[in-house]
Amino acid sequence: MRAEVYLNDQIQGPLVSGVLRPLIFLPASLDFRDPELLRNILLHECAHIRRRDNLMKLAALLALCIHWFNPLVWLMINWISRDLEEACDETVLTILDIQQRQSYARALIQMSRKRLKFAWNYCAFSRNEVERRVRSIAAYKPLKKIMTAGCLGLLVCFTMITAAAAQTPFSPDLSSMCSSADSRFMLEAELTRDLNLPSTQEIRSRADQALIQVLRENPQDGLNALREKAATALAAEFHAEPRAFHIDVYLNLSEEKLNQEYREHELIYDHERYTYQGKKVRVMEDKMAGRYSMQSDGQVDVYIERDDRGEIVKVKTYIVKD
């Protein structure tokens, strides 16, 4: 790669400056008569440029400007700088043989300087830091492709397992079937999206209480008004939008009263089956009342239609053809 190199008599170690047009600065006190030292330093600094490490340092600096009061962020800056140096060392070592690695380690030792007593920032060439990096170079062994692929495979599997374990299956169930003695209807609520509510009896009890309260306060309302008010009440209870709840409305009628309504429209229930105008019923459906019956030998299909108040407005019939 092509990179501009400058000398500076105010710095004590080599560095890369700039983001869009990074430049390499070398201390003027460097021994330029040692070609191996110069080559190793330039390899390391070029690795910083290739990896665009200054972008990472800029992001870390912005975080520090915002959270300057947080000691953990100051610690993070030091750890990021240390990790970037180690990554550059590893990048250079991959293209060097054993003898060249020894030369690279000697270059680090030669560039080391005494650590300042009260230095708050990371120093790549302090004695302690260089000693640690030299140990890493001595223990460096390039990973084989099979080992690299195996590590990546394990990482992917672990990520998928933990991600799957962290997700709780979404259940739409929210309330029980709620009724009130004063209302003609019963209400039941389901979720249309995940609200991250714990699946506990307390949540179901809160939903039931909200629906029962709606029925008690609005005993004369029709099913559409009850749906809207129930969804609004649940939205206030669980801090969500009304569309997050689906409300089912059913008739709150006893079996005796329901059969009485059917008889008024010539639909008779007797001996576990329905008859309509004296004909055996094959299919009988009353969605609002939650009634459905089917017999194989019927002569007519009957469908009950009700209005917003739950009153029967039409009985649709279809003759079954042989």
Coordinates of C-alpha atoms in Angstrom, one line a residue:
M1 CA 0.0 0.0 0.0
R2 CA 1.0 3.6 -0.5
A3 CA 1.3 5.8 2.6
E4 CA 2.9 9.1 3.4
V5 CA 5.4 9.0 6.2
Y6 CA 6.5 12.1 8.2
L7 CA 9.0 12.7 10.9
N8 CA 8.1 14.5 14.1
D9 CA 10.4 15.5 17.0
Q10 CA 7.5 16.0 19.4
I11 CA 6.4 12.3 19.6
Q12 CA 8.1 9.4 21.4
G13 CA 6.6 6.6 19.4
P14 CA 5.2 5.9 15.9
L15 CA 1.5 6.6 15.2
V16 CA -1.1 7.0 12.5
S17 CA -3.0 10.3 12.3
G18 CA -6.1 11.1 10.3
V19 CA -9.2 9.2 9.2
L20 CA -10.0 10.1 5.5
R21 CA -6.3 10.6 4.7
P22 CA -4.3 8.7 7.3
L23 CA -0.6 9.6 7.6
I24 CA 2.2 7.8 9.4
F25 CA 4.3 9.8 11.8
L26 CA 7.7 8.5 13.1
P27 CA 9.7 10.0 15.9
A28 CA 12.7 11.9 14.7
S29 CA 14.9 10.1 17.3
L30 CA 14.3 6.8 15.5
D31 CA 17.4 4.9 14.4
F32 CA 16.9 4.9 10.6
R33 CA 20.1 3.0 10.0
D34 CA 18.2 -0.2 11.1
P35 CA 16.2 -1.4 8.1
E36 CA 14.5 -4.3 10.0
L37 CA 13.3 -1.9 12.7
L38 CA 11.9 0.5 10.1
R39 CA 10.3 -2.3 8.2
N40 CA 8.5 -3.8 11.2
I41 CA 7.3 -0.4 12.4
L42 CA 5.9 0.5 9.0
L43 CA 4.2 -3.0 8.7
H44 CA 2.5 -2.4 12.0
E45 CA 1.3 1.1 11.2
C46 CA 0.2 0.0 7.7
A47 CA -1.9 -2.7 9.4
H48 CA -3.6 0.1 11.4
I49 CA -4.4 1.9 8.2
R50 CA -5.7 -1.2 6.4
R51 CA -7.9 -2.1 9.3
R52 CA -9.2 1.5 9.6
D53 CA -8.5 1.5 13.3
N54 CA -8.7 5.3 13.5
L55 CA -12.4 5.0 12.7
M56 CA -12.9 2.8 15.8
K57 CA -10.8 5.2 17.9
L58 CA -12.9 8.1 16.7
A59 CA -16.1 6.3 17.6
A60 CA -14.6 5.6 21.1
L61 CA -13.6 9.2 21.5
L62 CA -17.1 10.4 20.7
A63 CA -18.5 8.0 23.3
L64 CA -15.9 9.4 25.8
C65 CA -17.0 13.0 25.0
I66 CA -20.6 12.1 25.8
H67 CA -19.9 9.9 28.8
W68 CA -16.8 11.6 30.1
F69 CA -18.1 11.2 33.7
N70 CA -18.3 7.4 33.4
P71 CA -15.1 5.6 34.6
L72 CA -16.2 2.5 32.7
V73 CA -15.9 4.4 29.4
W74 CA -12.4 5.5 30.2
L75 CA -11.6 1.8 30.9
M76 CA -13.2 0.9 27.6
I77 CA -10.9 3.4 25.7
N78 CA -7.9 1.6 27.1
W79 CA -9.2 -1.8 26.3
I80 CA -10.1 -0.9 22.8
S81 CA -6.6 0.6 22.2
R82 CA -5.0 -2.6 23.6
D83 CA -7.2 -4.9 21.5
L84 CA -6.4 -2.8 18.3
E85 CA -2.7 -3.1 18.9
E86 CA -3.0 -6.9 19.5
A87 CA -5.0 -7.3 16.3
C88 CA -2.4 -5.4 14.3
D89 CA 0.4 -7.5 15.8
E90 CA -1.5 -10.6 14.7
T91 CA -2.1 -9.2 11.2
V92 CA 1.6 -8.6 10.8
L93 CA 2.6 -12.0 12.2
T94 CA 0.5 -13.9 9.6
I95 CA 2.9 -12.7 6.9
L96 CA 6.2 -13.2 8.8
D97 CA 8.2 -16.3 9.3
I98 CA 9.7 -17.4 12.6
Q99 CA 12.9 -15.4 12.3
Q100 CA 11.0 -12.3 11.2
R101 CA 8.7 -12.6 14.1
Q102 CA 11.7 -12.6 16.4
S103 CA 12.9 -9.4 14.7
Y104 CA 9.4 -7.9 15.1
A105 CA 9.5 -8.7 18.9
R106 CA 12.9 -7.0 19.1
A107 CA 11.5 -3.9 17.4
L108 CA 8.8 -3.7 20.0
I109 CA 11.4 -4.0 22.8
Q110 CA 13.6 -1.3 21.2
M111 CA 10.7 1.1 20.9
S112 CA 9.5 0.5 24.5
R113 CA 10.0 3.3 27.0
K114 CA 9.4 3.8 30.7
R115 CA 5.7 3.9 31.6
L116 CA 4.7 7.3 33.0
K117 CA 3.6 7.1 36.6
F118 CA 0.3 9.0 36.2
A119 CA -0.5 8.3 32.6
W120 CA -4.2 8.1 32.2
N121 CA -4.2 7.0 28.6
Y122 CA -3.2 3.8 26.9
C123 CA 0.5 3.7 25.7
A124 CA 1.3 1.1 23.1
F125 CA 5.0 1.2 23.8
S126 CA 5.1 1.3 27.6
R127 CA 7.3 -1.4 29.2
N128 CA 4.5 -3.3 30.7
E129 CA 2.5 -3.3 27.5
V130 CA 5.4 -4.3 25.3
E131 CA 6.3 -7.1 27.6
R132 CA 2.7 -8.5 27.4
R133 CA 2.7 -8.2 23.6
V134 CA 6.1 -9.9 23.2
R135 CA 4.8 -12.8 25.3
S136 CA 1.8 -13.0 22.9
I137 CA 4.2 -13.0 19.9
A138 CA 6.3 -15.8 21.4
A139 CA 3.2 -17.9 22.0
Y140 CA 1.6 -17.1 18.6
K141 CA 0.5 -20.0 16.5
P142 CA -1.5 -19.4 13.3
L143 CA -4.9 -21.1 13.4
K144 CA -5.4 -23.8 10.8
K145 CA -8.4 -23.3 8.4
I146 CA -10.2 -26.3 9.9
M147 CA -9.8 -24.9 13.5
T148 CA -11.0 -21.5 12.3
A149 CA -14.0 -23.0 10.6
G150 CA -14.8 -25.1 13.7
C151 CA -14.6 -22.1 16.0
L152 CA -16.9 -20.1 13.7
G153 CA -19.3 -23.1 13.5
L154 CA -19.4 -23.3 17.3
L155 CA -20.0 -19.6 17.6
V156 CA -22.9 -19.7 15.1
C157 CA -24.5 -22.7 16.9
F158 CA -24.1 -21.1 20.3
T159 CA -25.7 -17.8 19.0
M160 CA -28.6 -19.7 17.5
I161 CA -29.2 -21.7 20.7
T162 CA -29.1 -18.7 23.0
A163 CA -31.3 -16.7 20.7
A164 CA -33.9 -19.4 20.5
A165 CA -33.8 -20.0 24.3
A166 CA -34.3 -16.3 24.9
Q167 CA -37.5 -16.2 22.9
T168 CA -40.7 -17.2 24.6
P169 CA -43.3 -18.6 22.3
F170 CA -46.1 -16.0 21.6
S171 CA -49.5 -17.0 23.1
P172 CA -52.5 -14.9 22.1
D173 CA -54.5 -16.0 25.1
L174 CA -55.2 -13.2 27.5
S175 CA -58.5 -13.4 29.4
S176 CA -61.1 -15.9 30.4
M177 CA -64.7 -15.8 29.2
C178 CA -66.1 -12.9 31.2
S179 CA -69.8 -12.2 31.9
S180 CA -72.0 -10.0 34.1
A181 CA -75.5 -10.6 35.3
D182 CA -76.8 -7.3 33.9
S183 CA -75.3 -7.8 30.4
R184 CA -76.7 -9.8 27.5
F185 CA -73.1 -10.5 26.3
M186 CA -69.9 -12.2 27.4
L187 CA -66.4 -10.9 26.5
E188 CA -63.2 -12.7 25.8
A189 CA -59.9 -11.1 24.8
E190 CA -56.9 -12.2 22.8
L191 CA -53.6 -10.5 21.8
T192 CA -52.9 -9.6 18.2
R193 CA -49.2 -9.0 18.9
D194 CA -46.7 -9.8 21.5
L195 CA -46.7 -7.3 24.4
N196 CA -44.0 -9.2 26.4
L197 CA -46.4 -9.9 29.2
P198 CA -45.5 -12.7 31.6
S199 CA -47.8 -15.7 31.3
T200 CA -49.1 -15.5 34.9
Q201 CA -52.4 -15.7 36.6
E202 CA -52.1 -12.1 37.6
I203 CA -52.1 -10.9 34.0
R204 CA -55.2 -13.0 33.2
S205 CA -56.9 -11.7 36.4
R206 CA -56.2 -8.1 35.4
A207 CA -57.7 -8.6 32.0
D208 CA -60.7 -10.3 33.4
Q209 CA -61.4 -7.5 35.8
A210 CA -61.1 -4.9 33.0
L211 CA -63.6 -6.8 30.9
I212 CA -66.1 -7.4 33.7
Q213 CA -66.0 -3.7 34.6
V214 CA -66.8 -2.8 31.0
L215 CA -69.8 -5.2 31.1
R216 CA -71.1 -3.8 34.4
E217 CA -70.8 -0.1 33.3
N218 CA -72.4 -0.7 29.9
P219 CA -75.0 -3.4 30.3
Q220 CA -77.3 -2.0 27.5
D221 CA -74.6 -1.5 24.8
G222 CA -74.5 -3.6 21.7
L223 CA -71.6 -5.9 20.7
N224 CA -69.7 -3.3 18.5
A225 CA -69.7 -0.7 21.3
L226 CA -68.6 -3.3 23.8
R227 CA -65.7 -4.4 21.5
E228 CA -64.4 -0.8 21.3
K229 CA -64.8 -0.1 25.0
A230 CA -63.2 -3.4 26.0
A231 CA -60.2 -2.8 23.7
T232 CA -59.8 0.7 25.1
A233 CA -60.0 -0.6 28.7
L234 CA -57.3 -3.3 28.0
A235 CA -55.1 -0.7 26.3
A236 CA -55.2 1.5 29.4
E237 CA -54.5 -1.5 31.6
F238 CA -51.5 -2.8 29.7
H239 CA -50.2 0.4 28.2
A240 CA -50.7 -0.5 24.6
E241 CA -52.8 0.5 21.6
P242 CA -56.4 -0.8 21.3
R243 CA -55.5 -2.7 18.1
A244 CA -53.3 -4.9 20.1
F245 CA -56.4 -6.7 21.5
H246 CA -59.0 -8.8 19.7
I247 CA -62.3 -9.0 21.5
D248 CA -64.8 -11.8 20.9
V249 CA -68.4 -11.2 21.9
Y250 CA -70.9 -14.0 22.8
L251 CA -74.4 -14.1 24.0
N252 CA -74.8 -14.5 27.7
L253 CA -78.0 -16.6 27.6
S254 CA -79.0 -19.7 29.5
E255 CA -79.7 -22.8 27.5
E256 CA -83.4 -22.6 28.3
K257 CA -83.7 -19.0 27.1
L258 CA -81.7 -19.7 24.0
N259 CA -83.9 -22.6 23.0
Q260 CA -86.9 -20.4 23.7
E261 CA -85.6 -17.9 21.1
Y262 CA -85.1 -20.8 18.6
R263 CA -88.7 -22.0 19.1
E264 CA -90.0 -18.6 18.3
H265 CA -88.4 -19.0 14.9
E266 CA -89.6 -22.7 14.5
L267 CA -86.2 -24.2 15.3
I268 CA -86.8 -26.9 17.9
Y269 CA -84.1 -28.7 19.9
D270 CA -85.2 -32.2 21.0
H271 CA -83.5 -35.5 21.6
E272 CA -80.0 -34.1 20.9
R273 CA -80.9 -32.7 17.5
Y274 CA -82.6 -29.8 15.8
T275 CA -85.6 -29.7 13.6
Y276 CA -86.8 -26.8 11.5
Q277 CA -90.4 -26.6 10.5
G278 CA -90.6 -30.3 11.1
K279 CA -87.5 -31.1 9.0
K280 CA -84.4 -32.7 10.4
V281 CA -81.5 -30.2 10.5
R282 CA -78.2 -31.3 9.1
V283 CA -76.2 -28.2 10.0
M284 CA -77.2 -25.5 12.6
E285 CA -74.9 -22.6 13.2
D286 CA -75.4 -19.6 15.5
K287 CA -72.0 -17.9 15.8
M288 CA -72.9 -15.2 18.3
A289 CA -74.4 -17.8 20.7
G290 CA -71.5 -20.2 20.1
R291 CA -73.8 -23.0 18.9
Y292 CA -72.9 -25.4 16.1
S293 CA -74.5 -28.8 15.4
M294 CA -74.1 -31.3 12.6
Q295 CA -76.0 -34.5 11.7
S296 CA -75.4 -36.6 8.7
D297 CA -79.0 -37.4 7.9
G298 CA -80.5 -33.9 7.9
Q299 CA -82.8 -32.4 5.3
V300 CA -82.0 -28.7 5.8
D301 CA -79.1 -26.4 6.8
V302 CA -79.9 -23.5 9.2
Y303 CA -77.8 -20.4 9.9
I304 CA -78.9 -17.9 12.5
E305 CA -78.1 -14.2 11.9
R306 CA -78.3 -11.7 14.8
D307 CA -78.1 -7.9 15.0
D308 CA -75.9 -5.7 17.1
R309 CA -78.1 -6.3 20.1
G310 CA -78.0 -10.0 19.8
E311 CA -81.5 -10.4 18.6
I312 CA -82.4 -12.9 15.8
V313 CA -83.1 -11.0 12.6
K314 CA -83.0 -13.8 10.0
V315 CA -82.9 -17.6 9.8
K316 CA -81.2 -18.6 6.6
T317 CA -82.1 -22.1 5.3
Y318 CA -80.7 -24.3 2.6
I319 CA -82.5 -27.5 1.5
V320 CA -80.1 -30.5 1.3
K321 CA -80.4 -32.2 -2.0
D322 CA -80.3 -36.0 -2.1

